[in-house]
Short mmCIF file of C-alpha atoms in Angstrom, two decimals:
data_model
loop_
_atom_site.label_atom_id
_atom_site.label_comp_id
_atom_site.label_asym_id
_atom_site.label_seq_id
_atom_site.Cartn_x
_atom_site.Cartn_y
_atom_site.Cartn_z
CA MET A 292 30.53 24.70 8.46
CA GLU A 293 27.87 24.09 5.86
CA LEU A 294 24.74 23.38 7.24
CA GLU A 295 22.68 23.32 3.99
CA LYS A 296 22.70 19.61 4.28
CA PHE A 297 20.70 19.67 7.48
CA GLU A 298 18.65 22.75 6.63
CA ARG A 299 17.17 20.86 3.80
CA ASN A 300 16.05 17.98 5.76
CA ASN A 301 15.71 19.14 9.50
CA TRP A 302 13.66 16.04 10.37
CA GLY A 303 16.45 13.76 10.26
CA SER A 304 20.16 13.11 11.60
CA CYS A 305 22.98 14.82 9.72
CA ARG A 306 26.74 14.34 10.13
CA LEU A 307 29.18 17.10 9.02
CA SER A 308 32.81 17.10 9.02
CA SER A 309 35.81 18.81 7.88
CA LEU A 310 38.53 17.16 5.79
CA VAL A 311 40.85 14.98 7.81
CA PRO A 312 44.43 16.64 8.12
CA PRO A 313 46.99 14.20 6.48
CA LEU A 314 48.90 14.76 9.78
CA CYS A 315 45.93 12.96 12.01
CA ARG A 316 46.52 10.07 9.51
CA ASN A 317 50.65 9.89 10.29
CA GLN A 318 50.48 10.68 14.03
CA HIS A 319 49.14 9.79 17.03
CA CYS A 320 46.16 11.74 18.01
CA CYS A 321 43.87 12.91 20.94
CA LEU A 322 40.19 13.36 20.25
CA GLY A 323 37.50 15.36 22.28
CA ILE A 324 33.61 15.00 22.45
CA ASP A 325 31.09 17.30 23.62
CA GLU A 326 27.29 18.22 23.24
CA ALA A 327 25.30 21.17 22.72
CA GLY A 328 21.71 21.79 23.45
CA ARG A 329 20.81 18.73 25.71
CA GLY A 330 18.37 20.68 28.13
CA PRO A 331 16.50 22.88 25.66
CA VAL A 332 12.94 22.03 24.81
CA LEU A 333 13.42 23.29 21.27
CA GLY A 334 15.62 22.62 18.45
CA PRO A 335 18.49 19.95 17.67
CA MET A 336 20.75 18.37 19.89
CA VAL A 337 24.49 18.41 18.30
CA TYR A 338 27.74 16.20 18.91
CA GLY A 339 30.92 17.40 18.03
CA ILE A 340 34.49 16.20 18.19
CA CYS A 341 37.71 17.44 17.32
CA PHE A 342 41.07 15.78 16.91
CA CYS A 343 44.41 16.76 16.54
CA PRO A 344 48.15 15.15 16.88
CA LEU A 345 49.21 14.87 20.74
CA SER A 346 51.82 17.18 19.47
CA ASN A 347 49.64 19.99 18.77
CA LYS A 348 47.74 19.75 22.20
CA GLN A 349 49.67 22.81 23.37
CA ASP A 350 48.60 24.93 20.47
CA LEU A 351 44.94 24.58 21.41
CA GLU A 352 45.90 25.48 24.71
CA GLU A 353 47.57 28.94 23.67
CA LEU A 354 44.56 29.29 21.40
CA LYS A 355 42.55 29.73 24.98
CA VAL A 356 39.51 27.83 23.79
CA ALA A 357 38.56 26.81 27.40
CA ASP A 358 35.86 28.04 29.11
CA SER A 359 33.52 27.99 26.05
CA LYS A 360 30.33 28.23 28.28
CA THR A 361 31.09 31.89 29.02
CA LEU A 362 31.53 32.86 25.59
CA SER A 363 28.69 34.59 23.62
CA GLU A 364 27.69 33.69 20.19
CA ALA A 365 29.57 36.18 18.38
CA GLU A 366 32.77 35.21 20.40
CA ARG A 367 31.96 31.42 19.68
CA GLU A 368 31.50 31.96 15.98
CA ARG A 369 34.94 33.94 16.05
CA LEU A 370 36.65 31.07 18.09
CA PHE A 371 34.96 28.23 15.64
CA GLU A 372 36.56 30.43 12.23
CA LYS A 373 40.02 30.10 14.06
CA LEU A 374 39.54 26.17 14.86
CA ASP A 375 38.44 25.92 11.02
CA SER A 376 41.85 27.55 9.95
CA LEU A 377 43.93 25.02 11.50
CA LYS A 378 43.42 22.80 8.72
CA GLU A 379 46.84 21.51 8.81
CA TYR A 380 46.47 19.57 12.00
CA LEU A 381 42.87 20.14 13.52
CA GLY A 382 39.93 17.79 12.15
CA TRP A 383 36.39 18.07 13.70
CA ALA A 384 33.07 16.13 12.90
CA LEU A 385 29.43 16.79 14.16
CA GLN A 386 26.37 14.80 14.37
CA ILE A 387 23.39 17.06 14.61
CA LEU A 388 20.24 15.13 16.27
CA SER A 389 17.06 17.01 14.91
CA PRO A 390 14.16 17.24 17.53
CA ASN A 391 12.08 14.75 15.57
CA VAL A 392 15.05 12.21 15.82
CA ILE A 393 15.26 13.03 19.75
CA SER A 394 11.32 12.74 19.89
CA THR A 395 10.69 9.52 17.73
CA SER A 396 13.78 7.68 19.69
CA MET A 397 12.90 8.43 23.07
CA GLN A 398 8.85 7.58 22.26
CA GLN A 399 9.75 4.41 20.51
CA ARG A 400 8.09 1.00 21.93
CA VAL A 401 11.41 -0.27 22.93
CA LYS A 402 12.72 2.14 25.57
CA TYR A 403 15.89 4.08 24.25
CA ASN A 404 16.57 7.51 26.43
CA LEU A 405 18.45 10.17 26.00
CA ASN A 406 21.29 8.91 27.43
CA ALA A 407 21.55 6.25 25.33
CA LEU A 408 21.08 8.10 22.22
CA SER A 409 24.06 10.63 23.42
CA HIS A 410 26.04 7.58 24.14
CA ASP A 411 25.29 5.77 20.86
CA THR A 412 26.33 9.11 19.09
CA ALA A 413 29.49 9.77 20.83
CA ILE A 414 30.49 6.11 20.23
CA ALA A 415 29.41 6.68 16.32
CA LEU A 416 31.53 9.61 16.00
CA ILE A 417 34.64 8.04 17.44
CA GLN A 418 34.00 5.27 15.27
CA TYR A 419 34.15 7.74 12.05
CA ALA A 420 37.63 8.92 13.25
CA LEU A 421 38.94 5.78 13.30
CA ASP A 422 37.57 4.82 9.92
CA SER A 423 38.51 8.08 8.48
CA GLY A 424 42.05 6.85 9.36
CA VAL A 425 42.89 9.09 12.19
CA GLN A 426 45.80 7.38 14.49
CA LEU A 427 43.71 7.86 17.62
CA ARG A 428 45.25 7.06 20.83
CA GLU A 429 43.39 9.45 23.63
CA VAL A 430 39.95 10.40 24.02
CA PHE A 431 38.32 12.99 26.38
CA VAL A 432 34.76 13.11 27.08
CA ASP A 433 32.68 15.47 29.00
CA THR A 434 29.57 14.02 30.65
CA VAL A 435 26.81 14.78 32.61
CA GLY A 436 25.70 11.38 33.84
CA PRO A 437 27.77 9.24 35.94
CA ALA A 438 31.44 9.19 34.66
CA GLU A 439 32.61 5.74 35.64
CA LYS A 440 29.93 3.84 34.07
CA TYR A 441 30.38 5.61 30.87
CA GLN A 442 34.13 5.72 30.48
CA GLU A 443 33.76 1.75 31.44
CA LYS A 444 31.34 1.45 28.48
CA LEU A 445 33.73 3.34 25.90
CA LYS A 446 36.63 1.69 27.12
CA GLN A 447 35.14 -1.82 26.24
CA ARG A 448 34.08 -0.88 22.95
CA PHE A 449 37.41 0.82 22.03
CA PRO A 450 40.04 -1.52 24.38
CA GLU A 451 42.76 0.21 22.21
CA LEU A 452 42.00 3.83 22.78
CA GLU A 453 43.03 5.66 26.25
CA ILE A 454 39.60 7.07 27.54
CA THR A 455 38.94 9.77 29.86
CA VAL A 456 35.59 10.77 30.86
CA LYS A 457 34.92 13.82 33.24
CA PRO A 458 32.12 16.14 34.10
CA LYS A 459 33.22 19.58 32.70
CA ALA A 460 36.00 17.99 30.74
CA ASP A 461 35.63 21.29 28.58
CA SER A 462 37.38 23.40 31.18
CA LEU A 463 40.06 20.55 31.53
CA PHE A 464 40.89 19.69 28.11
CA PRO A 465 41.22 22.10 25.47
CA ILE A 466 40.67 19.43 22.50
CA VAL A 467 37.12 18.61 24.30
CA SER A 468 36.45 22.71 24.66
CA ALA A 469 37.19 22.66 20.92
CA ALA A 470 34.83 19.97 20.55
CA SER A 471 32.23 21.97 22.58
CA ILE A 472 33.01 25.25 20.06
CA CYS A 473 32.07 23.48 17.00
CA ALA A 474 29.00 21.33 18.70
CA LYS A 475 27.53 25.15 20.07
CA VAL A 476 28.16 26.93 16.57
CA ALA A 477 26.36 24.25 15.16
CA ARG A 478 23.53 24.32 17.24
CA ASP A 479 23.56 27.92 17.20
CA ARG A 480 23.28 28.36 13.63
CA ALA A 481 20.89 25.46 13.13
CA VAL A 482 18.40 27.11 15.39
CA LYS A 483 18.50 30.47 13.70
CA SER A 484 18.34 29.37 10.26
CA TRP A 485 15.27 26.52 11.32
CA LYS A 486 12.98 26.11 8.45
CA PHE A 487 9.60 25.13 9.60
CA LEU A 488 8.07 22.40 7.32
CA GLU A 489 4.93 23.11 8.49
CA ASP A 490 3.06 25.80 6.69
CA LEU A 491 2.45 27.91 9.45
CA GLY A 492 2.47 31.24 8.29
CA ASP A 493 4.49 33.78 10.08
CA VAL A 494 5.79 31.98 12.92
CA ASN A 495 6.75 34.15 15.85
CA LEU A 496 10.23 32.89 17.02
CA ASP A 497 10.22 34.99 20.36
CA TYR A 498 10.44 31.73 22.27
CA GLY A 499 12.75 32.52 24.88
CA SER A 500 15.47 30.62 26.02
CA GLY A 501 14.14 27.66 24.97
CA TYR A 502 14.53 26.32 28.10
CA PRO A 503 11.40 24.03 29.53
CA ASN A 504 11.28 26.37 32.58
CA ASP A 505 11.29 29.44 31.01
CA PRO A 506 7.45 30.76 31.06
CA LYS A 507 8.10 32.48 27.52
CA THR A 508 9.31 29.07 25.99
CA LYS A 509 6.11 27.49 27.41
CA GLU A 510 3.91 30.17 26.50
CA TRP A 511 5.34 29.81 22.71
CA LEU A 512 4.61 26.05 22.91
CA ALA A 513 0.91 26.38 23.86
CA ARG A 514 0.52 29.05 21.39
CA ASN A 515 2.05 26.93 18.55
CA LEU A 516 0.44 23.45 19.41
CA ASP A 517 -2.26 22.19 16.95
CA PRO A 518 -4.87 20.21 18.49
CA VAL A 519 -4.54 17.31 16.35
CA PHE A 520 -0.88 17.33 15.08
CA GLY A 521 0.64 18.67 18.14
CA TYR A 522 3.99 20.98 17.80
CA PRO A 523 5.89 21.69 14.61
CA GLN A 524 8.79 19.51 14.60
CA PHE A 525 11.03 22.20 16.36
CA VAL A 526 9.90 20.89 19.20
CA ARG A 527 10.83 18.06 21.09
CA PHE A 528 7.54 16.05 21.80
CA SER A 529 9.32 13.91 24.25
CA TRP A 530 10.17 16.51 26.87
CA SER A 531 7.87 16.44 29.60
CA THR A 532 6.88 20.13 29.66
CA ALA A 533 5.72 19.52 25.93
CA GLN A 534 3.98 16.52 26.73
CA THR A 535 2.14 18.01 29.46
CA ILE A 536 0.95 20.69 27.19
CA VAL A 537 -0.49 18.19 24.76
CA ASP A 538 -1.97 16.12 27.40
CA SER A 539 -4.00 18.94 28.38
CA ARG A 540 -4.93 21.08 25.23
CA ALA A 541 -4.67 18.53 22.29
CA VAL A 542 -7.27 16.10 21.34
CA PRO A 543 -6.86 12.39 22.47
CA VAL A 544 -5.21 10.06 20.10
CA ARG A 545 -5.16 6.43 20.71
CA TRP A 546 -2.81 3.77 19.17
CA ASP A 547 -2.69 0.23 18.92
CA ASP A 548 -0.71 -0.63 21.99
CA CYS A 549 -2.75 1.71 24.39
CA ASP A 550 -4.38 -1.28 25.33
CA GLY A 551 -1.55 -3.19 26.11
CA ASP A 552 -0.11 -0.64 28.46
CA GLU A 553 -3.39 -0.52 30.13
CA LYS A 554 -3.69 -4.14 30.36
CA SER A 555 -0.51 -4.64 31.62
CA SER A 556 -0.87 -2.71 34.62
CA SER A 557 -3.74 -4.11 35.59
CA LYS A 558 -4.69 -6.55 38.32
CA GLY A 559 -2.72 -9.72 36.85
CA SER A 560 -2.36 -12.30 34.17
CA GLN A 561 -5.38 -14.29 33.04
CA SER A 562 -5.57 -17.96 34.04
CA MET A 563 -4.55 -20.30 31.26
CA LEU A 564 -7.98 -22.18 31.62
CA SER A 565 -9.65 -18.74 30.44
CA PHE A 566 -8.40 -19.34 26.95
CA PHE A 567 -10.20 -22.84 27.11
CA ALA A 568 -13.63 -21.93 28.64
CA ARG A 569 -16.67 -21.50 26.05
CA LYS A 570 -17.56 -18.18 25.27
CA LYS A 571 -20.59 -16.62 26.38
CA ASP A 572 -21.30 -15.56 22.98
CA ASP A 573 -20.28 -18.88 21.31
CA THR A 574 -23.78 -19.66 20.30
CA LYS A 575 -23.97 -16.79 18.64
CA HIS A 576 -23.83 -16.39 14.90
CA GLN A 577 -20.03 -16.57 13.38
CA PRO A 578 -19.60 -14.59 10.17
CA HIS A 579 -17.95 -16.66 7.65
CA ARG A 580 -14.26 -16.87 8.13
CA PHE A 581 -13.70 -14.93 4.74
CA PHE A 582 -15.02 -11.86 6.79
CA GLN A 583 -13.40 -12.52 9.65
CA GLU A 584 -9.94 -13.00 8.38
CA ARG A 585 -10.81 -9.47 6.46
CA LYS A 586 -12.55 -7.69 9.46
CA LEU A 587 -15.45 -6.96 7.56
CA GLU A 588 -18.73 -7.10 9.52
CA THR A 589 -22.42 -6.63 8.55
CA VAL A 590 -23.61 -3.14 9.45
CA LYS A 591 -26.81 -3.06 11.39
CA ASP A 592 -26.63 0.89 12.22
CA LEU A 593 -24.37 3.45 11.09
CA LEU B 237 -6.99 6.03 6.89
CA LEU B 238 -4.73 6.74 9.68
CA PRO B 239 -3.06 4.25 12.21
CA CYS B 240 -4.61 6.04 15.23
CA GLU B 241 -7.98 6.92 16.62
CA ILE B 242 -8.30 10.60 16.94
CA GLN B 243 -11.30 11.18 19.37
CA TYR B 244 -12.30 14.28 17.60
CA ASP B 245 -14.64 15.05 14.53
CA GLY B 246 -13.74 18.28 12.67
CA HIS B 247 -11.34 20.71 11.14
CA ALA B 248 -7.70 19.75 10.86
CA ALA B 249 -5.02 21.53 9.34
CA VAL B 250 -3.99 18.64 6.91
CA ASP B 251 -2.19 20.38 4.37
CA LYS B 252 -0.16 22.34 6.76
CA TYR B 253 1.33 19.23 8.37
CA PHE B 254 1.13 16.69 5.70
CA THR B 255 2.19 16.53 2.01
CA PRO B 256 0.69 13.25 -0.08
CA THR B 257 2.98 11.16 -1.79
CA ILE B 258 2.09 8.23 -4.02
CA PRO C 53 -21.35 11.89 13.16
CA ASP C 54 -22.83 13.04 9.97
CA GLN C 55 -19.97 11.54 7.66
CA TRP C 56 -18.89 8.15 6.85
CA VAL C 57 -16.35 6.62 4.07
CA LEU C 58 -17.79 4.41 1.59
CA ILE C 59 -16.61 2.47 -1.41
CA ALA C 60 -19.20 2.04 -4.02
CA ARG C 61 -19.94 2.14 -7.80
CA ASP C 62 -19.85 5.74 -9.42
CA SER C 63 -23.08 4.63 -11.26
CA LEU C 64 -24.74 5.24 -7.56
CA LEU C 65 -23.92 8.84 -7.75
CA ASP C 66 -25.79 9.32 -10.79
CA LEU C 67 -28.68 11.44 -10.31
CA PRO C 68 -32.08 9.80 -10.53
CA LYS C 69 -34.65 10.56 -13.30
CA LYS C 70 -37.29 11.68 -10.56
CA PRO C 71 -36.61 13.12 -7.45
CA GLY C 72 -37.12 10.91 -4.60
CA ASP C 73 -35.90 8.02 -6.87
CA GLY C 74 -32.25 8.11 -5.92
CA ALA C 75 -29.85 5.89 -4.09
CA LEU C 76 -31.56 4.79 -0.43
CA PHE C 77 -29.36 3.27 2.44
CA THR C 78 -32.11 1.44 4.27
CA ARG C 79 -32.43 -1.58 6.64
CA LEU C 80 -33.49 -4.98 6.08
CA ARG C 81 -33.59 -8.18 7.27
CA ASN C 82 -30.51 -10.12 6.86
CA PRO C 83 -31.86 -13.61 5.66
CA SER C 84 -29.47 -15.59 7.36
CA THR C 85 -29.50 -13.91 11.18
CA GLY C 86 -33.10 -12.75 10.83
CA GLU C 87 -31.81 -9.26 12.29
CA GLY C 88 -31.75 -5.81 10.57
CA ALA C 89 -29.08 -5.06 8.30
CA LEU C 90 -27.72 -1.91 6.33
CA PHE C 91 -28.68 -2.18 2.74
CA LEU C 92 -28.40 -0.06 0.15
CA PHE C 93 -30.65 0.45 -3.36
CA SER C 94 -29.40 2.13 -6.62
CA SER C 95 -31.98 4.48 -8.03
CA CYS C 96 -35.16 3.28 -8.52
CA ALA C 97 -34.12 -0.04 -6.93
CA GLN C 98 -32.57 -1.51 -10.32
CA GLN C 99 -29.59 -3.05 -7.98
CA LEU C 100 -29.52 -3.99 -4.28
CA PHE C 101 -26.05 -3.40 -2.74
CA GLU C 102 -25.01 -5.21 0.77
CA ILE C 103 -23.23 -2.97 3.11
CA LYS C 104 -20.28 -4.26 4.90
CA VAL C 105 -17.63 -2.49 6.77
CA PHE C 106 -14.32 -2.90 7.57
CA LYS C 107 -13.72 -2.34 11.30
CA GLU C 108 -10.63 -2.62 13.15
CA ASP C 109 -9.21 -0.95 16.23
CA TYR C 110 -7.60 2.59 16.31
CA HIS C 111 -8.22 4.20 13.22
CA SER C 112 -9.84 7.43 12.00
CA TRP C 113 -9.63 9.26 8.83
CA PHE C 114 -8.37 12.83 7.12
CA VAL C 115 -10.82 13.78 4.89
CA GLY C 116 -9.82 16.54 3.17
CA GLN C 117 -9.11 19.32 5.91
CA THR C 118 -11.24 17.49 8.48
CA VAL C 119 -10.65 14.59 10.81
CA GLN C 120 -13.28 11.94 11.20
CA HIS C 121 -13.19 9.92 14.30
CA ASP C 122 -14.97 7.27 12.76
CA GLY C 123 -12.12 5.03 11.45
CA ARG C 124 -14.36 2.33 9.35
CA LEU C 125 -14.35 1.86 5.70
CA PHE C 126 -18.06 0.78 4.32
CA PHE C 127 -18.16 -1.43 1.26
CA ALA C 128 -21.41 -1.59 -0.85
CA THR C 129 -21.42 -4.27 -2.89
CA PRO C 130 -23.82 -5.63 -5.31
CA MET C 131 -26.10 -8.62 -4.17
CA ASP C 132 -28.61 -10.84 -5.72
CA ALA C 133 -31.89 -9.39 -3.94
CA LEU C 134 -33.34 -12.77 -4.44
CA PHE C 135 -31.78 -14.05 -1.14
CA LEU C 136 -33.87 -11.43 0.83
CA ILE C 137 -36.91 -12.15 -1.17
CA LEU C 138 -36.16 -15.79 -0.30
CA TYR C 139 -36.24 -15.30 3.22
CA TYR C 140 -40.19 -14.02 2.63
CA LEU C 141 -41.10 -17.12 0.89
CA ILE C 142 -39.80 -19.44 3.04
CA LYS C 143 -41.57 -17.92 6.00
CA ALA C 144 -44.74 -17.64 3.90
CA GLU C 145 -44.30 -21.45 3.01
CA LYS C 146 -43.78 -22.50 6.88
CA GLU C 147 -46.96 -20.17 7.95
CA GLN C 148 -49.64 -20.61 5.13
CA GLY C 149 -48.22 -22.93 2.71
CA LYS C 150 -50.25 -21.68 -0.07
CA PHE C 151 -49.49 -19.68 -3.40
CA GLN C 152 -49.72 -15.76 -2.99
CA PRO C 153 -48.92 -12.88 -4.90
CA VAL C 154 -45.45 -11.74 -4.10
CA ASP C 155 -46.52 -8.30 -2.71
CA GLN C 156 -48.53 -10.16 -0.18
CA VAL C 157 -45.44 -12.48 0.78
CA VAL C 158 -42.76 -9.88 0.99
CA VAL C 159 -44.27 -7.38 3.79
CA ASP C 160 -42.37 -6.60 7.03
CA GLU C 161 -43.74 -4.07 9.73
CA ALA C 162 -39.81 -4.08 10.94
CA PHE C 163 -38.67 -2.99 8.06
CA PRO C 164 -40.95 -1.53 5.61
CA SER C 165 -38.33 -0.78 2.89
CA SER C 166 -38.63 -4.71 2.06
CA CYS C 167 -41.46 -3.81 -0.47
CA ILE C 168 -38.78 -2.05 -2.38
CA LEU C 169 -36.97 -5.52 -3.25
CA LEU C 170 -40.13 -5.81 -5.37
CA GLN C 171 -38.97 -3.06 -7.55
CA CYS C 172 -35.70 -4.98 -7.91
CA THR C 173 -36.77 -6.34 -11.67
CA ARG C 174 -33.83 -8.81 -12.05
CA ALA C 175 -35.06 -10.46 -8.99
CA MET C 176 -38.72 -10.93 -9.85
CA GLN C 177 -37.72 -12.07 -13.25
CA SER C 178 -35.81 -14.77 -11.45
CA LEU C 179 -38.54 -16.08 -8.71
CA HIS C 180 -39.41 -19.30 -10.63
CA HIS C 181 -35.53 -20.56 -9.44
CA VAL C 182 -37.36 -20.74 -6.31
CA THR C 183 -40.96 -21.02 -6.77
CA GLU C 184 -43.40 -22.66 -8.28
CA GLU C 185 -45.63 -20.20 -10.33
CA LYS C 186 -49.56 -19.89 -11.28
CA GLU C 187 -51.19 -17.42 -13.38
CA ILE C 188 -54.65 -16.81 -13.00
CA GLY C 189 -55.64 -14.29 -15.14
CA SER C 190 -52.86 -11.50 -15.37
CA LYS C 191 -51.82 -11.88 -11.79
CA LYS C 192 -49.17 -14.51 -10.90
CA PHE C 193 -49.25 -16.71 -7.86
CA TYR C 194 -46.06 -18.08 -6.18
CA LYS C 195 -45.01 -20.97 -3.67
CA TYR C 196 -41.77 -21.81 -1.91
CA ASN C 197 -40.12 -24.85 -3.48
CA LYS C 198 -37.18 -26.69 -1.70
CA GLU C 199 -35.92 -28.61 -4.46
CA LYS C 200 -35.72 -25.72 -6.84
CA THR C 201 -34.22 -23.37 -4.32
CA LEU C 202 -31.47 -26.14 -3.61
CA LYS C 203 -30.70 -26.57 -7.46
CA TRP C 204 -30.48 -23.13 -7.70
CA LEU C 205 -28.44 -22.23 -4.65
CA LYS C 206 -25.93 -25.21 -5.76
CA LYS C 207 -25.40 -22.84 -8.96
CA LYS C 208 -24.54 -20.13 -6.72
CA VAL C 209 -22.25 -22.53 -4.71
CA VAL C 210 -20.69 -23.69 -7.94
CA GLN C 211 -20.06 -19.72 -9.57
CA THR C 212 -18.57 -18.88 -5.83
CA VAL C 213 -16.33 -21.89 -6.09
CA LYS C 214 -14.77 -20.48 -9.29
CA ALA C 215 -14.37 -16.92 -8.12
CA LEU C 216 -12.95 -18.31 -4.86
CA LYS C 217 -10.09 -19.97 -7.37
CA SER C 218 -9.83 -17.18 -9.75
CA ASN C 219 -9.17 -14.78 -6.96
CA ASN C 220 -6.93 -17.36 -4.98
CA ILE C 221 -8.54 -16.89 -2.01
CA CYS C 222 -7.36 -19.14 0.56
CA VAL C 223 -9.62 -21.99 1.69
CA GLY C 224 -7.36 -24.47 3.43
CA GLY C 225 -8.75 -25.87 6.61
CA SER C 226 -5.50 -25.34 8.74
CA VAL C 227 -6.21 -23.45 12.21
CA HIS C 228 -4.51 -20.15 12.53
CA SER C 229 -4.60 -16.63 13.80
CA ALA C 230 -7.94 -14.98 12.36
CA THR C 231 -5.60 -12.07 11.15
CA PHE C 232 -3.11 -14.33 9.37
CA ILE C 233 -4.08 -14.37 5.76
CA ARG C 234 -1.81 -16.53 3.54
CA SER C 235 -0.84 -15.05 0.41
CA LYS C 236 -0.50 -18.43 -1.37
CA GLN C 237 -2.54 -21.57 -1.45
CA MET C 238 -1.72 -24.48 0.38
CA LEU C 239 -0.74 -27.33 -1.86
CA ASP C 240 -3.28 -29.91 -0.44
CA VAL C 241 -6.51 -27.87 -0.90
CA THR C 242 -8.97 -30.33 -2.10
CA GLU C 243 -12.61 -29.46 -4.49
CA GLU C 244 -14.33 -30.31 -1.23
CA ASP C 245 -12.63 -27.69 0.76
CA TYR C 246 -13.45 -25.15 -2.11
CA THR C 247 -17.13 -26.32 -2.01
CA ARG C 248 -17.27 -26.24 1.89
CA TYR C 249 -16.01 -22.83 1.84
CA ALA C 250 -18.56 -21.61 -0.91
CA HIS C 251 -21.29 -23.03 1.19
CA GLY C 252 -20.52 -21.57 4.06
CA LEU C 253 -20.32 -18.32 2.02
CA ILE C 254 -23.78 -18.78 0.63
CA SER C 255 -24.82 -19.65 4.04
CA GLU C 256 -24.27 -15.95 5.04
CA TYR C 257 -27.33 -15.02 2.94
CA VAL C 258 -30.02 -17.96 3.79
CA PRO C 259 -31.69 -19.33 7.16
CA GLU C 260 -29.75 -22.02 8.61
CA GLU C 261 -32.25 -24.82 8.20
CA LEU C 262 -31.89 -24.15 4.43
CA SER C 263 -27.89 -23.94 4.95
CA ALA C 264 -28.31 -27.16 6.56
CA ASP C 265 -30.37 -28.98 3.54
CA LEU C 266 -27.90 -27.36 1.09
CA LEU C 267 -24.71 -28.83 2.67
CA LYS C 268 -26.43 -31.82 2.43
CA TYR C 269 -27.51 -31.55 -1.11
#
């Protein structure tokens, strides 16, 4: 798993994949999806898929890839190497969502929450497998949200596939567990090899668990907050823990849509007649249209 | 020129966070 | 705040020949509104510049390694100092109606720097465009002349029309949002549209009554 592509450009989104085994193009296959790094306030989130012919499901069970959450980082690495060696029949693909992509997606003007981002990423990976010629028949998906709605959404999108969405699917379906291993290993490596884009000198990487309720992580966030620029792009700005520290310790910044937000929460809409009423300063000298159109004004005082 | 109003006058670590590009 | 961003000619940074003769920001009377406005004299008052500001909500500047909260962009554009002197000539005509030395006309307690206008050589050499002149001994006396002024202003309008055309400024009469700037000239724009637009621009620099007379002219 070469992460160099992501390491070079860790502010964007990155797709990594193995070669597609020829067997997967000739035989009916199953595919598992899982994620890694949904909860932390630091580092990327990774979506992973694994796929193999239905006839090889048993081989995965024998590998004992289930219960990946109980494994250490080193054990996960070892398991991944094992999975990667099964090139004859097992393929994988990953979508790495950088903290910057997560933050900008969640904070854009049109609502786009983490669930929607997650679903779209999963859908894109399934589509990638189909586009790569994998003869998919069964898809197994792990979820933290309501399973039925998500399953319905995927079934509508891929009506030809048999889709199963279940919480803790990684402990029920080995193909999901295999995907989970791939995703977790990718996230571990991405975090370990993270290159700070920002010229911050020697950044102390002792940030604890990276989870928002970890006091050590909160302390790291506060220590690495620049009052004008906020955090390094290693941080998910859209997490409320991160936002709270910014609100209290960074300088206020106002954007073009700030007034819009304030106005929309105020008393009520204006009467149509108010647009036709003469304004108080109509008799005041109006600058020539040349200046108004270009937002140029006379200066009375600096 | 920035597309936002920063309510502060003073030092900012611009070269640490921005790379000028033409 | 003690820092602003301004676009101006390089020559304004030239060191003056004598200390104290350098470029000077000062408030003078805007001839159209009668209110104070910021202007800039180059060193030795060789040239007068009007200060305009581009002002839009929600801007700040990065200047080197600093943030400047004030997101305005100032422009210093050269202007004919005669417009400002004209204001005082018209006022003197209304109040006294007689020939006077120009240094007795351009006096303004509220804007003491107005006397610096008299150092603008080019403007001083152009007074005859807007006045009748009398010379007694070595001293010159001036009296505002409306007809001559209208003739002079018409030339300004004609020059402005040329500049509007060569810079492809949209002068069409359609109603649109103030922030919508057409990139192409509308096809049905007439010479009258240009003239009215130019008259409007020149009117920014003359008293209202004179603007009305100029429009009729």
